[in-house]
Coordinates of C-alpha atoms and ligand atoms in Angstrom, one line a residue:
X1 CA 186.8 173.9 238.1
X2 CA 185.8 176.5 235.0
X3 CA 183.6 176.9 233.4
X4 CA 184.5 179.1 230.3
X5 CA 182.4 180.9 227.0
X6 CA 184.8 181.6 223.8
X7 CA 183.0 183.9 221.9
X8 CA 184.3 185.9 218.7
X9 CA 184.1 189.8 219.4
X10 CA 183.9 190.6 215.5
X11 CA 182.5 189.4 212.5
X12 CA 183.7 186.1 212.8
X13 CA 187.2 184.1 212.2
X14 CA 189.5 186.3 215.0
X15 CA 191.1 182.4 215.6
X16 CA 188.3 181.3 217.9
X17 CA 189.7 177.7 216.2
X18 CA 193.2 178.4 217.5
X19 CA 192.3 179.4 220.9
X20 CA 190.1 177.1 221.1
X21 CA 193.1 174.5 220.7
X22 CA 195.3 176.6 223.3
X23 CA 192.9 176.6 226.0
X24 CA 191.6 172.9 225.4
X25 CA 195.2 171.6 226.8
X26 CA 193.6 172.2 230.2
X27 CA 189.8 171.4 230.0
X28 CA 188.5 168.1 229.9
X29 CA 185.3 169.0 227.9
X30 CA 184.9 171.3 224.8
X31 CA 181.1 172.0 223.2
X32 CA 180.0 173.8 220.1
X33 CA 176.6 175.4 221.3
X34 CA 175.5 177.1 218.0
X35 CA 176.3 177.7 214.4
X36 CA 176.9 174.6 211.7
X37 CA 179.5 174.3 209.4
X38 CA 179.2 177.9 208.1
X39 CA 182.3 177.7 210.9
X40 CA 185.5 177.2 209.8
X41 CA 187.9 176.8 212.6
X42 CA 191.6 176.2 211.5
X43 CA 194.0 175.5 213.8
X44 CA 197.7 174.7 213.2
X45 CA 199.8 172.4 214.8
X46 CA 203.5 172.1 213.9
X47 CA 203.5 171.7 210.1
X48 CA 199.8 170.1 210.6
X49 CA 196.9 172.4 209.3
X50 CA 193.5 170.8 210.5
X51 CA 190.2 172.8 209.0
X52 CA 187.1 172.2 211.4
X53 CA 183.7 173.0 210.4
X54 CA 181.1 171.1 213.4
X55 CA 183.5 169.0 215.5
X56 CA 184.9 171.3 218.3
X57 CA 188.4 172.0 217.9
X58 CA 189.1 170.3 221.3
X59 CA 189.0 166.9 219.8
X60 CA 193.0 167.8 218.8
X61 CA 193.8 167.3 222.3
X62 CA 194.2 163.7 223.5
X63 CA 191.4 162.6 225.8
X64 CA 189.0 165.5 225.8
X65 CA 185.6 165.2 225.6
X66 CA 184.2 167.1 222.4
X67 CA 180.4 167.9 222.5
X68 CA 178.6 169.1 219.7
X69 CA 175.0 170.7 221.7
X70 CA 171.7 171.2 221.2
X71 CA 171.6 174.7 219.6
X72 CA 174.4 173.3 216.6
X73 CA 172.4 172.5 213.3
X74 CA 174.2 169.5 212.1
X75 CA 174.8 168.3 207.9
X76 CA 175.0 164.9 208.4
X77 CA 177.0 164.4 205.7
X78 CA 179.8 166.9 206.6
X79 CA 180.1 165.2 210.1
X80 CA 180.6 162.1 208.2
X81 CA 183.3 163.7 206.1
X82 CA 185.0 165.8 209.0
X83 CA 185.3 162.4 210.9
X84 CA 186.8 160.6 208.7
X85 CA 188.9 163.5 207.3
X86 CA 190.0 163.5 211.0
X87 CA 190.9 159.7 211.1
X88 CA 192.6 159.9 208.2
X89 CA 194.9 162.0 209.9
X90 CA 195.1 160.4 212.9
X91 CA 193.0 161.8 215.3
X92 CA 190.8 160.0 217.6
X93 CA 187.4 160.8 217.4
X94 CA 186.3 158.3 220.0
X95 CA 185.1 161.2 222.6
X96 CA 182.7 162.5 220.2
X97 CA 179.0 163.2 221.4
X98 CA 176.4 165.0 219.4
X99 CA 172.9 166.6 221.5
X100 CA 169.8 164.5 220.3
X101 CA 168.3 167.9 220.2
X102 CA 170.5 169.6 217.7
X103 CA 168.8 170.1 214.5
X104 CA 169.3 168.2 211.2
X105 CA 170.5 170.5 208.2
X106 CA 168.3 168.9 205.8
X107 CA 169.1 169.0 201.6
X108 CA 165.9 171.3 200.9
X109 CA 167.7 173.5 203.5
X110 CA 170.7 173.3 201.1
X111 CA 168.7 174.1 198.4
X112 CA 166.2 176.8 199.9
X113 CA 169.8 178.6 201.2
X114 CA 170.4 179.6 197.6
X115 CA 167.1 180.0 195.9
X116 CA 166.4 182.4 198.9
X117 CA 169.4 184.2 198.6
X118 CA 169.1 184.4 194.9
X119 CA 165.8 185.7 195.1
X120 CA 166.6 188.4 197.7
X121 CA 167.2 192.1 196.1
X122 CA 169.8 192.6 199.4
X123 CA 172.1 189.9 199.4
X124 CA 173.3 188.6 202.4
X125 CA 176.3 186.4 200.7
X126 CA 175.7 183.1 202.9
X127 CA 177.4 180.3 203.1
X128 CA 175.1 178.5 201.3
X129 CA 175.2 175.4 203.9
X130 CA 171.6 175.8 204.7
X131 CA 172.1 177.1 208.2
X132 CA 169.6 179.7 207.9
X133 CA 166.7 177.6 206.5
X134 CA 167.4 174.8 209.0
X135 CA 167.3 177.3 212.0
X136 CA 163.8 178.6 210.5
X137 CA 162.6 175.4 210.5
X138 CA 163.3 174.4 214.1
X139 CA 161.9 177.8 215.1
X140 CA 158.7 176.8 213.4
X141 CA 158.2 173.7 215.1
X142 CA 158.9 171.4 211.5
X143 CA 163.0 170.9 211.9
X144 CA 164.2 166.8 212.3
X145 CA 166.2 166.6 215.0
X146 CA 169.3 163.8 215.2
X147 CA 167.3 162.2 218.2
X148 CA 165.0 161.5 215.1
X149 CA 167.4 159.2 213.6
X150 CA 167.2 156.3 216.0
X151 CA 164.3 154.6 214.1
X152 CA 163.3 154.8 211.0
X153 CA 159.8 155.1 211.8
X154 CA 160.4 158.4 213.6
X155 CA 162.3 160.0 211.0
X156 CA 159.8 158.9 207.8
X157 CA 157.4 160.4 210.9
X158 CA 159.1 163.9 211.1
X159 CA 160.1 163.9 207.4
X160 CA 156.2 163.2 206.3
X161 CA 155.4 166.3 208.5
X162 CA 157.5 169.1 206.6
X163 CA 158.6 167.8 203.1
X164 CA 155.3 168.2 201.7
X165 CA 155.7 172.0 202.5
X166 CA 158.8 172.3 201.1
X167 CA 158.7 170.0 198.1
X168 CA 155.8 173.0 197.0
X169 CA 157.6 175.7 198.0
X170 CA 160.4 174.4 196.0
X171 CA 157.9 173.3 193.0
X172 CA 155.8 176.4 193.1
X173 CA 157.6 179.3 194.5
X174 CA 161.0 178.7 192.5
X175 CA 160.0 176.4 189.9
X176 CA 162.4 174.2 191.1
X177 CA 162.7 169.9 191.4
X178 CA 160.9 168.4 194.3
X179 CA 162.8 165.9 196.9
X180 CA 161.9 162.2 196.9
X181 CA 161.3 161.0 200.0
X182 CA 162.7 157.6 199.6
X183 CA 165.9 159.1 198.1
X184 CA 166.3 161.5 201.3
X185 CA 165.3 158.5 203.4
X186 CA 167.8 156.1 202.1
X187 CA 170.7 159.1 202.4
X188 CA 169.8 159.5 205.9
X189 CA 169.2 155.9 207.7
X190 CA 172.7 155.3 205.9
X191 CA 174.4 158.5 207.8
X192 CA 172.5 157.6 211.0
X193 CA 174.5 154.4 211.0
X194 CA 177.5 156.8 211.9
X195 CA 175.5 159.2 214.1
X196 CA 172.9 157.1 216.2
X197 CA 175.9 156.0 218.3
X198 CA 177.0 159.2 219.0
X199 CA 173.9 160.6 220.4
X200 CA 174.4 162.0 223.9
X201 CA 172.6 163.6 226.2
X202 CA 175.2 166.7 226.2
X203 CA 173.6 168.7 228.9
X204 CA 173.6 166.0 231.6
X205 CA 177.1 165.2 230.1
X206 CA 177.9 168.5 231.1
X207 CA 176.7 168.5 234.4
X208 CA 177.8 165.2 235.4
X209 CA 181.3 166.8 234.8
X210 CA 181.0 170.2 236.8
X211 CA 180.2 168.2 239.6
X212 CA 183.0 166.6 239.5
X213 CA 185.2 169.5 239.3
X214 CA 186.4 169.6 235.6
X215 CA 186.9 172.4 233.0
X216 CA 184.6 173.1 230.8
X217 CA 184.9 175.1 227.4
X218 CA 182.1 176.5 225.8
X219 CA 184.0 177.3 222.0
X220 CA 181.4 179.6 219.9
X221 CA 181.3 180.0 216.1
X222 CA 180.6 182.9 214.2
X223 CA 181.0 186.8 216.2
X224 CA 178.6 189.0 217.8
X225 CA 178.2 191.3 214.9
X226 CA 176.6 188.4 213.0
X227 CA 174.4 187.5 215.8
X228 CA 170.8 187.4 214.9
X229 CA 169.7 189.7 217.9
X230 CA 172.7 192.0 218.3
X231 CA 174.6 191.9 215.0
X232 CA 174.2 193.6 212.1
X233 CA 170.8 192.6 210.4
X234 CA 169.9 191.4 208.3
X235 CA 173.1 190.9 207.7
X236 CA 173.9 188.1 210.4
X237 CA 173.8 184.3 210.9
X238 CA 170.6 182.8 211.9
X239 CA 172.1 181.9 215.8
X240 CA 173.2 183.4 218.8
X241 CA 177.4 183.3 218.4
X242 CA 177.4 185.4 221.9
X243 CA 177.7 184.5 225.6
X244 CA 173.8 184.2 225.8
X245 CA 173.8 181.7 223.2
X246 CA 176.4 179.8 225.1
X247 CA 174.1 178.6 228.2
X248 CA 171.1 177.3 225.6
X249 CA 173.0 176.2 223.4
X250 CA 175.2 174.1 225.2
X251 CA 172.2 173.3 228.0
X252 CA 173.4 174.7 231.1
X253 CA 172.3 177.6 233.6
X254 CA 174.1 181.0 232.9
X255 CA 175.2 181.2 236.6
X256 CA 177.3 178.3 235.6
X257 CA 179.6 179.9 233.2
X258 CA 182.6 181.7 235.3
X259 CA 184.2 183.1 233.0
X260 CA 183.5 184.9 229.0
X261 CA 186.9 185.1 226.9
X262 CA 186.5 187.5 223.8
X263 CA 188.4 186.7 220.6
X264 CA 189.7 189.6 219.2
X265 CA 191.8 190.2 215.7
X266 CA 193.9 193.0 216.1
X267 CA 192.1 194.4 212.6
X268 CA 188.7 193.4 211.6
X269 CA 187.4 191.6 208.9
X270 CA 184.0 190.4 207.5
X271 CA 183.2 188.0 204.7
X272 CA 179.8 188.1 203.3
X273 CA 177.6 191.5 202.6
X274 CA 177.1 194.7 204.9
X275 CA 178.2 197.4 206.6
X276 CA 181.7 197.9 207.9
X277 CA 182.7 201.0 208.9
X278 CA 186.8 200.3 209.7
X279 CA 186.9 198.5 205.9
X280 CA 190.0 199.2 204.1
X281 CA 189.8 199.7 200.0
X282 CA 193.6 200.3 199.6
X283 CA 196.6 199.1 199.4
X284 CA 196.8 198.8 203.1
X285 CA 193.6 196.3 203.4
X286 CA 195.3 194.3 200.3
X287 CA 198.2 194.1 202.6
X288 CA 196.5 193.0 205.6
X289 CA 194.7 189.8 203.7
X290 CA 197.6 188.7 201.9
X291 CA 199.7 188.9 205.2
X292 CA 197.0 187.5 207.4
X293 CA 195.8 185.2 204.5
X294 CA 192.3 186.2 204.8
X295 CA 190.2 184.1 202.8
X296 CA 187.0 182.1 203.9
X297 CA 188.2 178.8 205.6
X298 CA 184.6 177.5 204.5
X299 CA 184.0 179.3 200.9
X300 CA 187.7 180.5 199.9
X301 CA 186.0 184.0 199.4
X302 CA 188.8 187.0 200.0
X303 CA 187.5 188.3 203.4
X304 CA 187.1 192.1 203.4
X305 CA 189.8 193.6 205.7
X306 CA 190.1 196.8 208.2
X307 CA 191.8 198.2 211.0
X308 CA 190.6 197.7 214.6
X309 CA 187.5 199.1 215.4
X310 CA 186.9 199.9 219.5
X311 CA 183.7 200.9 219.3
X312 CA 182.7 197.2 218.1
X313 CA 184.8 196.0 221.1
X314 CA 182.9 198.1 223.6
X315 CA 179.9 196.6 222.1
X316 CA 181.1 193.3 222.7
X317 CA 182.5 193.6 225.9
X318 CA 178.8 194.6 227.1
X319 CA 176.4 192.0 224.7
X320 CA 178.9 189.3 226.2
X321 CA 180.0 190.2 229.7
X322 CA 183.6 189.6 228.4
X323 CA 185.6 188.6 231.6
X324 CA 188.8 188.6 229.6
X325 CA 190.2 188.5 225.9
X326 CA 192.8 187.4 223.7
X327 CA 193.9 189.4 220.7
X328 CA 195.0 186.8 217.9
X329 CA 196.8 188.0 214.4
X330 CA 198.8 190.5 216.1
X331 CA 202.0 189.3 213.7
X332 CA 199.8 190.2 210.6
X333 CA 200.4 193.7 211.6
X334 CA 204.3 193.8 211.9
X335 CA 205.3 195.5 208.9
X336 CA 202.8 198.7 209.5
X337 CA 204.3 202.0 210.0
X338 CA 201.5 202.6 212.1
X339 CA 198.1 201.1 213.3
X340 CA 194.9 202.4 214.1
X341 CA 192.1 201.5 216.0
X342 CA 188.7 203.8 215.5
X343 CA 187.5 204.7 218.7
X344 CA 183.9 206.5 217.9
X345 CA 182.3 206.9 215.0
X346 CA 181.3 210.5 212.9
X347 CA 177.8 210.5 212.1
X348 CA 176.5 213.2 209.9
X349 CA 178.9 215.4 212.1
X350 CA 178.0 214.0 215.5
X351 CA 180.4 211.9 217.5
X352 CA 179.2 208.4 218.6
X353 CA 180.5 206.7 221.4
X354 CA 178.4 203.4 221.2
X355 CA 177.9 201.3 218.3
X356 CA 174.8 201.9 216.9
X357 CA 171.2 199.5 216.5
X358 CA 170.3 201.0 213.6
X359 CA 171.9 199.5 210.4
X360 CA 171.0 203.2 208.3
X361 CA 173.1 205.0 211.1
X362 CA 176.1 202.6 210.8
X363 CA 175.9 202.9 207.3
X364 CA 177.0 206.3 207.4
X365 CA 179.5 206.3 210.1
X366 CA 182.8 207.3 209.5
X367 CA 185.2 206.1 212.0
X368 CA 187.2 208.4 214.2
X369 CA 190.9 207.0 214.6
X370 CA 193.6 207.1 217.4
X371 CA 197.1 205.9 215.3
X372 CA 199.6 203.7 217.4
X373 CA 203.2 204.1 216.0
X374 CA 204.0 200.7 214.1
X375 CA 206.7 197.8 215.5
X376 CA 208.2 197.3 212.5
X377 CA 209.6 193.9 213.9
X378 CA 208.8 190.5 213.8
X379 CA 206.2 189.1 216.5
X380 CA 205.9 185.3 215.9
X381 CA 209.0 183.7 217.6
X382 CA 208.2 186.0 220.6
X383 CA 206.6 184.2 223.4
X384 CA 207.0 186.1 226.7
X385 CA 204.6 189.5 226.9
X386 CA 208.1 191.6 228.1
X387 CA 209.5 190.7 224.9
X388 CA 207.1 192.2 222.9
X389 CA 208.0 195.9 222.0
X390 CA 206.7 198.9 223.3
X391 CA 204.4 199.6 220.8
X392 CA 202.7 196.5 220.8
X393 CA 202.4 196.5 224.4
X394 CA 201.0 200.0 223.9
X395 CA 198.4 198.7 221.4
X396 CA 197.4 196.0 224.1
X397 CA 197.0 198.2 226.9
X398 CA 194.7 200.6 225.0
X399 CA 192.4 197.9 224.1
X400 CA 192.4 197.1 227.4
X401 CA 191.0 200.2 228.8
X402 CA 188.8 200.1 226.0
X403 CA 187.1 196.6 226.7
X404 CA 187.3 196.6 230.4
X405 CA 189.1 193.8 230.7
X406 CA 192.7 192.0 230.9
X407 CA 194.0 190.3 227.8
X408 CA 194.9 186.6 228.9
X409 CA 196.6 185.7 225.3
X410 CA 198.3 186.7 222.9
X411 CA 198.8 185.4 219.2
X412 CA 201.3 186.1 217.2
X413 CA 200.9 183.5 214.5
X414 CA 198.8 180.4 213.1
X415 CA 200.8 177.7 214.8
X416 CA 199.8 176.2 218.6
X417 CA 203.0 177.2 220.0
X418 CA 202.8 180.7 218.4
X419 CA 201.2 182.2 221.8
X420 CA 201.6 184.2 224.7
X421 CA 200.2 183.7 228.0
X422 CA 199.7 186.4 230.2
X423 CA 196.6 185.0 232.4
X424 CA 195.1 181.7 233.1
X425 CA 191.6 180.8 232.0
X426 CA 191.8 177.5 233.9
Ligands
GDP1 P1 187.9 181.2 213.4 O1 186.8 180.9 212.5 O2 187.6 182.2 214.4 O3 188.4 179.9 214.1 O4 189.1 181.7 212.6 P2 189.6 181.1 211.1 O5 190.3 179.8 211.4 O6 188.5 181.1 210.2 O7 190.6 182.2 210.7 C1 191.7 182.6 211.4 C2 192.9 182.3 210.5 O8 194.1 183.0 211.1 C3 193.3 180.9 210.4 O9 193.9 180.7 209.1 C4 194.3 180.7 211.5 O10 195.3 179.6 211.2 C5 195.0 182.0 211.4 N1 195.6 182.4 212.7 C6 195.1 182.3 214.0 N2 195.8 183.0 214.9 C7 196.8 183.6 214.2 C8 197.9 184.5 214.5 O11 198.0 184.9 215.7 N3 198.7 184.9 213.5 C9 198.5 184.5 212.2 N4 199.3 185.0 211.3 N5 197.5 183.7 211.8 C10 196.7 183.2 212.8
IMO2 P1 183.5 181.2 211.9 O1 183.0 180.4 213.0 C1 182.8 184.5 209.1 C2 178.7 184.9 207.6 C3 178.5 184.7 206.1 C4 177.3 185.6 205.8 C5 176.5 185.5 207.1 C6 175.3 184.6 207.0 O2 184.5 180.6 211.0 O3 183.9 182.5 212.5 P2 175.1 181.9 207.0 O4 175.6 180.9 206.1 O5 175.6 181.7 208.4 O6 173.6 182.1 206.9 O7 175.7 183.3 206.5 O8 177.4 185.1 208.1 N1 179.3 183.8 208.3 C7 180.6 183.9 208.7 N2 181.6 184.8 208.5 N3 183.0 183.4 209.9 C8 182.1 182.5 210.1 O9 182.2 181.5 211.0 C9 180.8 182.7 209.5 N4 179.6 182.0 209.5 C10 178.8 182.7 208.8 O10 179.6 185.0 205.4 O11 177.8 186.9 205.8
MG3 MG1 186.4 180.9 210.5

């Protein structure tokens, strides 16, 4: 029995969604803990792409139980059409429990997500889902949670409570159309139709099956860099996408969780507005999306692109308690003569060793590289870690040391079977 945290180690979209699928062949339970559907998992399996914004991507493996907890804020409407996108194609969606507790994504939140952002002289370039405004709200004691949807007279309850406050924010602060009550009432009772079934109690669920000996995934969204504590802010996602957020999220004891796999890209990327000291502006970033095809599985904006940056990976290691990792995209890299990973950064002529707190410091850090000689070969038919060549293996062993920990996988493209195992997380 394991019971495991997958937690991205950058600024989200290292392939949490493919590992995710890897790892899920052995466990019996996967749960989102955090995040909404500013997620956008892809996995790939044969000639099958499947896009996942709020179900776990567990629920691509037969049988599993797939969890969506109490820290998740959930659009009712995109769970609506993510289950039914997935029994068009198939997929069995009978194992699907959402947390009573998770929060409701609400269409003011929709609407407040880009007046706010609009309004704001620093943009943070959200998602524009409403994540943000939704989190606020449960933090200030006026969010709807899906329990609420099991009677109507609870919900017109909670609903009577906050849209009052929002209908003259909306009216007075931004000039804007107010919400009708009946109109968002009607919307609702219809999705909670598809949702009041699915309401579980995902913590006991959770427990119930560690007792009885089964694995247990924990899959994050997001990356610690855009965690609201300990990522770049303002500049981050309203939740906590690390290990910590894992245990509340999810409604279990930290002492429970044996083991924390970070999910590294073997460059960096970041979609979205802020600092980013590894970012390239050349050809060479231009080669890196095109070959990694990095554009927002949830937006379709180009994501910005970089080489590795260690220092980040330190960072994570510690925020996270990474037990293990496994470095995903390595293939994207194949046709580089050579590859480097920034290992401290230059800061007005001082060397730094530890990423920084302070966003005006990172601002002006200048990254310090090691280069790695290049492959210049082919990665994704490999699938045994002898096979792959010196340099890789070089590469691997160097982050490594760096992190503190033993790489367990290896991807070296999109596809399921595209992977190397080197490690057992269950
Ligand atoms: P997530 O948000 O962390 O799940 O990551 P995304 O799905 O947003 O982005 C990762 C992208 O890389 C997706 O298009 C995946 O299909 C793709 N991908 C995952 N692993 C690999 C890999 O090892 N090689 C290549 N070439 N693509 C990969
Ligand atoms: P996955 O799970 C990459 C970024 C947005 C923006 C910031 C805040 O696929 O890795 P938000 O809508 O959350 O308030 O936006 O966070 N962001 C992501 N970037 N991958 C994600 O998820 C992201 N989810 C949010 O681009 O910069
Ligand atoms: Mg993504």
């Amino acid at each position: 029995m394991t019971i495991a945290a997958l937690v991205g180690t950058q600024w989200g979209d290292e392939g949490k969604g493919k590992i995710t699928d890897v790892l899920a062949s052995r466990a019996d339970l996967v749960v989102r803990y955090q995040g909404g559907n500013n997620a956008g998992h892809t996995v790939v399996i044969g000639d099958q792409q499947y896009k996942l914004h709020l179900v776990p991507s567990g629920i691509l493996s037969k049988g599993k139980i797939c969890l969506i907890g109490n820290g998740v804020v959930v659009d009712p409407q995109v769970l609506a059409r993510e289950i039914n996108y997935l029994r068009d194609l198939g997929v069995d969606t009978s194992n699907l429990g959402v947390s009573a507790q998770a929060h409701l994504i609400m269409p003011y939140h929709k609407a407040l997500d880009g007046l706010e952002e609009e309004s704001r002289s620093l943009k943070i370039g959200t998602t524009g889902r409403g994540i943000g405004p939704a989190y606020v709200d449960k933090y200030k004691r006026l969010g709807i949670r899906l329990g609420d949807l099991s009677s109507k007279e609870h919900f017109e309850r909670a609903l009577d409570q906050v849209l009052p406050y929002k209908n003259r924010i909306l009216e007075k602060i931004y000039g804007q159309k107010v919400f009708k009550k009946e109109e968002i009432m009607a919307e609702y009772l219809d999705y909670a139709e598809l949702i009041v079934p699915l309401l579980t109690d995902t913590s006991l669920v959770i427990d119930e099956n560690r007792l009885k000996g089964k694995n247990i995934l924990l899959e994050g969204a997001q990356g610690t860099l855009l965690d609201i504590d300990h990522g770049t802010y303002p500049y981050v996602t309203s939740s906590h996408p690390t290990a910590g957020g894992a245990a509340a999220g999810a409604g279990l004891g930290p002492t429970r969780i044996d083991e924390v796999i970070g999910i590294v890209k073997a460059y960096t990327t970041r979609v979205g507005e802020g600092p980013f000291p590894t970012e390239l502006k050349d050809a060479a970033g231009d080669l890196i999306r095109e070959r990694g095809r990095e554009y927002g599985t949830t937006t379709g904006r180009p994501r910005r692109c970089g080489w590795l940056d260690a220092v980040i990976l330190r960072y994570s290691a510690r925020i996270n308690g990474l037990t293990s990792f496994a470095l995903t995209l390595l293939d994207v890299l194949d046709s580089m003569e050579s590859v480097k990973v920034c290992t401290a950064y230059d800061y007005r002529g001082q060397r730094l060793e530890h990423f920084p707190t302070d966003l005006d410091v990172l601002k002006e850090c200048r990254p310090i590289y090691r280069e790695f000689p290049g492959w210049k070969k082919g990665l994704s038919s490999i699938r045994e870690y002898q096979q792959l060549p010196g340099e890789a293996r070089a590469y691997l062993e160097f982050l490594e040391e760096e992190m503190g920990c033993p790489v367990k996988i290896v991807s070296v493209g999109p596809r399921r079977d595209q992977t190397i195992i080197l490690g057992s997380v269950f």
